[in-house]
Amino acid sequence: MCITVKQMMQIEENGHQMGFLRKFMMENAGAATAKRLVEKFGDVKSKRVLVFGGLGNNGGDGLVIARHLAGYGSSVTVFLLGKPNNIRSEECSWNWNLLEKMESIKLLTDGNLEHLNNLDKFDIIVDGILGTGISGEIREPHASAITFISKSNAFKVAVDVPSGLNPDTGETNQACVKADMTVTFHRMKVGMPKRTDVCGEIYVEKIGIPLEAEIGVL
Ligand SMILES: NC(=O)C1=CN([C@@H]2O[C@H](COP(=O)(O)OP(=O)(O)OC[C@H]3O[C@@H](n4cnc5c(N)ncnc54)[C@H](O)[C@@H]3O)[C@@H](O)[C@H]2O)[C@@H](O)CC1
Ligand SMILES: [K+]
């Protein structure tokens, strides 16, 4: 069963109010995505991974994925789409603070795409730029980051929603990540099934939200 962004946000809020905090949802979302990548590649040890992280919770998921893949032995670089003190959510900044304590992960901040020119090739790119919180025309540096991803021949995995896809309408009237695989959380979003051209292979992952959080929503 597919759901709308509004329904997802209501379910998320219900779960959070019940005590299953967003922070737990984010951890489970990131862990499930990392697991899917390990399954896909058999082994991600020494794979070069570039994680693009937005400043919202889609970015937060990306930061969780970065931490998990480093644990599996990948060589991980995180590109934050802005300055750390502009991170908008408590869950995302909590995960950023964790990564700042990890020598094993290379952090690039302030959204300066020049940083990427002199980096060697990547095997995997994680699109944690925009998810269900996308609104309006894509601004910079998000648009250039999406273009960078599109030009890369790395394996591309979209977190929750390919950045640039409207999860409700399926429209991509702007730059959009063309992913090889999308890992979406809790339930499929209504605009995705008809857009496998940008989602690639879609995996729906449960992230531990109590099923009672759907009461009154679905
Ligand atoms: N709903 C849920 O149950 C869960 C949601 N999670 C994640 O949270 C995401 C939603 O997080 P948010 O609501 O923080 O939203 P997003 O992280 O999708 O996007 C919001 C961020 O993107 C920026 N942004 C929005 N539109 C933009 C545009 N057109 N150009 C440039 N920047 C733009 C905003 O300024 C904000 O920084 C989901 O997609 C999913 O990845 C997960 O943590 C798991 C749980
Ligand atoms: K995304």
XYZ file of C-alpha atoms in Angstrom, residues 4 10 15 21 38 43 61 88 90 103 108 110 143 152 154 159 164 168 171 174 205 207 215:
23
model
C 1.414 10.232 0.760
C 1.492 11.919 10.573
C 5.331 7.066 16.466
C 11.738 8.643 18.636
C 26.222 -4.985 1.710
C 31.151 -7.139 0.471
C 19.824 9.083 7.185
C 18.132 21.848 10.700
C 18.267 17.545 16.112
C 38.753 9.507 12.224
C 33.663 17.805 3.566
C 29.991 24.061 3.475
C 21.185 21.225 -7.818
C 29.131 9.848 -12.097
C 29.260 5.043 -9.562
C 17.785 7.419 0.465
C 14.328 15.863 -7.221
C 3.428 12.487 -4.085
C 6.998 14.704 -11.077
C 13.926 19.796 -12.351
C 12.190 -1.180 4.609
C 12.032 0.923 10.455
C -4.362 4.286 13.429
